[in-house]
Coordinates of C-alpha atoms and ligand atoms in Angstrom, one line a residue:
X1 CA -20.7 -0.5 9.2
X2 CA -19.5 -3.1 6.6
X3 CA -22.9 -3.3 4.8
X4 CA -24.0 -7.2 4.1
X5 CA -23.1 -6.5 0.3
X6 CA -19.7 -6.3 1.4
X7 CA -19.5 -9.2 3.9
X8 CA -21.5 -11.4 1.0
X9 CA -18.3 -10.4 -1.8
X10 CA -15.9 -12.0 1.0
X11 CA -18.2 -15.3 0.8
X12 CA -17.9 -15.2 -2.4
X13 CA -14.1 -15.1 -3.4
X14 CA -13.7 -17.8 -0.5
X15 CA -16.2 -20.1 -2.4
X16 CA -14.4 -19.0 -5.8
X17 CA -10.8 -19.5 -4.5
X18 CA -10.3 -15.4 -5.2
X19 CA -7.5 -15.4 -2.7
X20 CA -4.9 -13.9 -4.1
X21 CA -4.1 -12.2 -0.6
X22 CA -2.9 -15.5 0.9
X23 CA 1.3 -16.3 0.7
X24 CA 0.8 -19.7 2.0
X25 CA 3.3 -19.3 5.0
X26 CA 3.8 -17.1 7.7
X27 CA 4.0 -13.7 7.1
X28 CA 7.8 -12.5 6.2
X29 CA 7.8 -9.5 8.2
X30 CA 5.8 -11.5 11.6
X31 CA 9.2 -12.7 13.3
X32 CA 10.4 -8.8 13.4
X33 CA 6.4 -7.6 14.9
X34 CA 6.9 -9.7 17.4
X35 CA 10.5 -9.2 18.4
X36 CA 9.5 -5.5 18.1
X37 CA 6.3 -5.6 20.3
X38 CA 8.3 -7.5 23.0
X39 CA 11.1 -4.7 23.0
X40 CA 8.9 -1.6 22.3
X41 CA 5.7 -2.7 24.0
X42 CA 5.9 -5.6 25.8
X43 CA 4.8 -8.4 25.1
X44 CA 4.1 -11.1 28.0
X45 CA 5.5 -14.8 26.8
X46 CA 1.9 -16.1 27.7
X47 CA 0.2 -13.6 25.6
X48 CA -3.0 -13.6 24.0
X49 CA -3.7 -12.8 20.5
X50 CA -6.9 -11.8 18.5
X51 CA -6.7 -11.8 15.1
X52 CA -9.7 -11.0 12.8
X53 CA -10.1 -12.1 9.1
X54 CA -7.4 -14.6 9.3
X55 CA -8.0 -16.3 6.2
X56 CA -6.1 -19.2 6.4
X57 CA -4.2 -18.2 9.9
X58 CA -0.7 -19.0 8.4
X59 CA 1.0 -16.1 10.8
X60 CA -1.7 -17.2 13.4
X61 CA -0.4 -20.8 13.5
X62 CA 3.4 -19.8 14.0
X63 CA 2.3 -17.2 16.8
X64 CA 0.4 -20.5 18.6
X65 CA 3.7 -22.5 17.0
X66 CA 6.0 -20.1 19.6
X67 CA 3.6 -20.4 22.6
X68 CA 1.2 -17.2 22.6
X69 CA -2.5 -18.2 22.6
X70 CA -4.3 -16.9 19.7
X71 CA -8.1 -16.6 19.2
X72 CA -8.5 -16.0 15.1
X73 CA -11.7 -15.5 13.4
X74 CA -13.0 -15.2 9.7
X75 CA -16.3 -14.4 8.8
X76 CA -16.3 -17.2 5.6
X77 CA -16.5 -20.3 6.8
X78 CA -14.4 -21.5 3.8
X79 CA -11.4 -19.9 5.3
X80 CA -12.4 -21.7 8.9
X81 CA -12.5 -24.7 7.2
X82 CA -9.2 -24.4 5.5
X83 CA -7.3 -23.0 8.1
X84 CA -9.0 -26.1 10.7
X85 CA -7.7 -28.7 7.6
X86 CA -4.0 -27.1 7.7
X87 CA -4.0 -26.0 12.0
X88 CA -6.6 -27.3 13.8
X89 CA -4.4 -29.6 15.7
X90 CA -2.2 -26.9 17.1
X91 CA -3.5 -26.5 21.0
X92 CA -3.1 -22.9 21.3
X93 CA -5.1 -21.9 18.3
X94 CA -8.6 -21.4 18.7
X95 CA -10.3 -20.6 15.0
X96 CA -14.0 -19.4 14.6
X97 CA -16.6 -18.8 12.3
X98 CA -17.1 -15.0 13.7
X99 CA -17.8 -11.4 12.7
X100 CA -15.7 -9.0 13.6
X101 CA -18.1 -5.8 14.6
X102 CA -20.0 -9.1 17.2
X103 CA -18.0 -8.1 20.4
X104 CA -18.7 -11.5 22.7
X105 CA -18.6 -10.5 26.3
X106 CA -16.0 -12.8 27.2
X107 CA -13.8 -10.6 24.5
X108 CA -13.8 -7.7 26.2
X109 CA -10.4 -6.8 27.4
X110 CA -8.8 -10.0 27.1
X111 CA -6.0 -9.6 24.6
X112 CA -2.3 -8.2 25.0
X113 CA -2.2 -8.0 21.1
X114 CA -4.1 -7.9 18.2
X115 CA -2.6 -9.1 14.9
X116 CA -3.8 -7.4 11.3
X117 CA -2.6 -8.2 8.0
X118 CA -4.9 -6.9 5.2
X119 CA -7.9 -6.7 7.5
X120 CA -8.3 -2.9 8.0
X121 CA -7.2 -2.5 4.2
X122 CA -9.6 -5.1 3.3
X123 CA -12.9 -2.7 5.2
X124 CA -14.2 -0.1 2.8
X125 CA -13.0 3.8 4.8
X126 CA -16.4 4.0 6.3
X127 CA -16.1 0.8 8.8
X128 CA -12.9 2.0 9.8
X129 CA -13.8 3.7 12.5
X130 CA -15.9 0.5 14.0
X131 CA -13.3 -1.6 12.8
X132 CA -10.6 0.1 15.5
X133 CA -13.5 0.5 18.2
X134 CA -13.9 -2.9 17.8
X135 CA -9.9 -3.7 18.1
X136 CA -9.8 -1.6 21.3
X137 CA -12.6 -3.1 23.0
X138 CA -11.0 -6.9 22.9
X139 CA -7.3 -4.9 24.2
X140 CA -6.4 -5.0 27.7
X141 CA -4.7 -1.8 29.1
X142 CA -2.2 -0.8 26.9
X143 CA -2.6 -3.6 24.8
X144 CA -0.7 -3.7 21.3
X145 CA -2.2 -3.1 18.1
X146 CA 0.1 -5.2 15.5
X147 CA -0.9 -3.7 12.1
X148 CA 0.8 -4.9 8.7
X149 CA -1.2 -2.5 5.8
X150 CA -0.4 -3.0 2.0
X151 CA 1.3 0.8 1.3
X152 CA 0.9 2.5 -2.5
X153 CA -2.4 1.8 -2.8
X154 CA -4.8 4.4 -4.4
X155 CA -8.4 2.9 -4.9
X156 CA -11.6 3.6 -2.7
X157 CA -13.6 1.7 -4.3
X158 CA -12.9 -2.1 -3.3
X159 CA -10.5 -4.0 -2.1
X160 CA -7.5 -4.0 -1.1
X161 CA -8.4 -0.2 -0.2
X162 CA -5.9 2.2 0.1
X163 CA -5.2 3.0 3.6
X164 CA -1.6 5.6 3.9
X165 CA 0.1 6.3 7.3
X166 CA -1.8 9.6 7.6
X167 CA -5.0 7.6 7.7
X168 CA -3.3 5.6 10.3
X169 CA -2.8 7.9 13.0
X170 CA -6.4 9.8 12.3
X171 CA -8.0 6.5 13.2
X172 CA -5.3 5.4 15.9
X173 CA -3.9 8.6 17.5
X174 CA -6.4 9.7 19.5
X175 CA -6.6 6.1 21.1
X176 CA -2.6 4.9 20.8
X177 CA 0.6 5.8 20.8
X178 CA 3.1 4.6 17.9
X179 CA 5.7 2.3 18.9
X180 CA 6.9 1.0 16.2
X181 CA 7.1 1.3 12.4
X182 CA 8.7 0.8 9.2
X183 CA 8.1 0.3 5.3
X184 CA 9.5 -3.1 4.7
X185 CA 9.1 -4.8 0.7
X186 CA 6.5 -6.9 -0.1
X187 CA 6.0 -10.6 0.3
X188 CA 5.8 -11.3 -4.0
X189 CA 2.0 -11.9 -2.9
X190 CA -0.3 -10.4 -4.3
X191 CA 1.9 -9.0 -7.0
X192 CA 1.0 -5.7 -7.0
X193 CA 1.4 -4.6 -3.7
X194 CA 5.2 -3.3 -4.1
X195 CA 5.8 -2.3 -0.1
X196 CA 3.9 -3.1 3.1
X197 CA 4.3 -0.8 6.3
X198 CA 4.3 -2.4 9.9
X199 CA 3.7 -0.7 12.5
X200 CA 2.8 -1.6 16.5
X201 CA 0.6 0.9 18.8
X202 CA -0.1 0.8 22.1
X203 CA -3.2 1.5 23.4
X204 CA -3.1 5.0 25.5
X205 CA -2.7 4.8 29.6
X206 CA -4.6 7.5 31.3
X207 CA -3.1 10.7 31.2
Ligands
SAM1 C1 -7.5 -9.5 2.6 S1 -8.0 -10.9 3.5 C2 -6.7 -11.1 4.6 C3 -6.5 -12.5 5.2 C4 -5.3 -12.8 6.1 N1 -5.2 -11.8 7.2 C5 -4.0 -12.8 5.3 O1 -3.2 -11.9 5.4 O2 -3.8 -13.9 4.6 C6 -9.3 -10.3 4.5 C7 -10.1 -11.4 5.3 O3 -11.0 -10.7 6.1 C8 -12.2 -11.5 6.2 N2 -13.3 -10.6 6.6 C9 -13.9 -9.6 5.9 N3 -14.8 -9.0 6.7 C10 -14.8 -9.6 7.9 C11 -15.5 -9.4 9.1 N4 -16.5 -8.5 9.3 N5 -15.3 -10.2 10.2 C12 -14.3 -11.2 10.1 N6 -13.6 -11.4 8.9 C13 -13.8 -10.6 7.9 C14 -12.4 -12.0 4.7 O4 -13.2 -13.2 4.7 C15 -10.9 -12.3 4.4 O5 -10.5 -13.6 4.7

C-alpha cells in the first residue's frame, strides 16, 4: 500500500508548485489512445472514464470536450482546485478530492476505460499490485485499461519510478490482454523523460 509518507510528499509538491509532470494541454499522444481503443477495443461513444491522479485533468477535459463522461480524481486537493479553476464548467467532467486504493460502491464496474498518465509510474513497485486491483475493480467486462508510462527510467527509489514493458505485463497479463502499444517520443515535459510507451489492455473475458 502507498504508505501515508508517500501520499503526504504528493501534498507537498502540489502546495510547492513541484509539478514538473504537467504539459499544460492535453496529452500529445491522447487523440491516437483513443482512436486506438475504439478500433482495437471498443470503445462505446457514451463511454465512461476513470482517471486517477489527474493532476490538472488536461487530457481529462478534452475526453469530456469529445463527449465521453469522465470521473477524475486526485488525492491533493491543490490539483482539484486547479483543475475545478481551468474545467469545472465542462458538464461531463466530474473532479474529486479522492484516493485511489477508496473503491466507492457505486465504482464498482462502472467504467468502459480507465485513463493513466504517470499514475502507475508515479506508485512506488510495492502498490502496484493494489494500484491494478484497484483499476480492475472500477472496469466493466472487458473494460480498457489506457496506460501512457514514462519509458527509460531506472530509479526505485522515488518518483517518476521506473516501470519497463516487462513490468507491464507481470502486473497486467494475468488480468488483460494487450491491444495496443507503441513507444512514441516524449511530450518536452518533464525534460528528462526521452520516450513514453502507450499501450491499451483489455480486461480478460472468461475463458
Ligand atoms: C505524476 S502526477 C501525474 C498527473 C497527471 N496524470 C498528468 O499526467 O499530468 C501523479 C498524480 O497522482 C496523484 N496521486 C498520488 N497518489 C494518489 C492516490 N493514492 N490517489 C489519487 N491520486 C494520487 C498526485 O497527487 C499527482 O497529481
Amino acid at each position: 500500500m502507498q504508505s501515508q509518507e508517500e501520499k503526504k510528499l504528493w501534498q507537498e509538491r502540489w502546495q510547492k508548485g513541484m509539478t514538473g509532470w504537467d504539459q499544460g494541454a492535453p496529452h500529445p499522444s491522447l487523440f491516437a489512445v483513443v482512436e486506438h481503443a475504439k478500433l482495437e477495443g471498443g470503445l462505446p461513444g457514451d463511454a465512461r472514464f476513470f482517471s486517477a491522479g489527474c493532476g490538472r485533468a488536461h487530457s481529462e477535459a478534452a475526453l469530456a470536450e469529445w463527449g465521453y463522461h469522465v470521473r477524475a480524481i486526485d488525492l491533493s486537493e491543490e490539483a482539484i482546485r486547479e483543475a475545478q479553476s481551468i474545467y469545472g464548467k465542462l458538464p461531463n467532467l466530474e473532479l474529486k478530492v479522492a484516493d485511489l486504493f477508496q473503491l466507492e460502491t457505486t465504482e464498482a464496474k462502472s467504467y468502459d476505460a480507465i485513463y493513466d498518465r504517470a499514475m502507475l509510474c508515479a506508485l512506488p513497485p510495492e502498490s502496484r499490485r493494489l494500484y491494478i486491483d484497484a483499476m480492475k475493480a472500477r472496469l466493466k467486462d472487458l473494460g480498457l485499461f489506457c496506460c501512457i508510462l514514462f519509458r527509460d527510467l531506472h530509479t526505485l527509489s522515488h518518483p517518476p519510478y521506473a516501470v519497463d514493458e516487462a513490468e507491464a505485463f507481470r502486473l497486467l497479463g494475468k488480468d488483460f490482454v494487450l491491444c495496443y502499444a507503441a513507444a512514441v517520443p516524449a511530450a518536452p515535459i518533464p525534460a528528462a523523460v526521452k520516450e513514453e510507451w502507450i499501450s491499451i489492455w483489455r480486461v480478460r473475458g472468461a475463458p
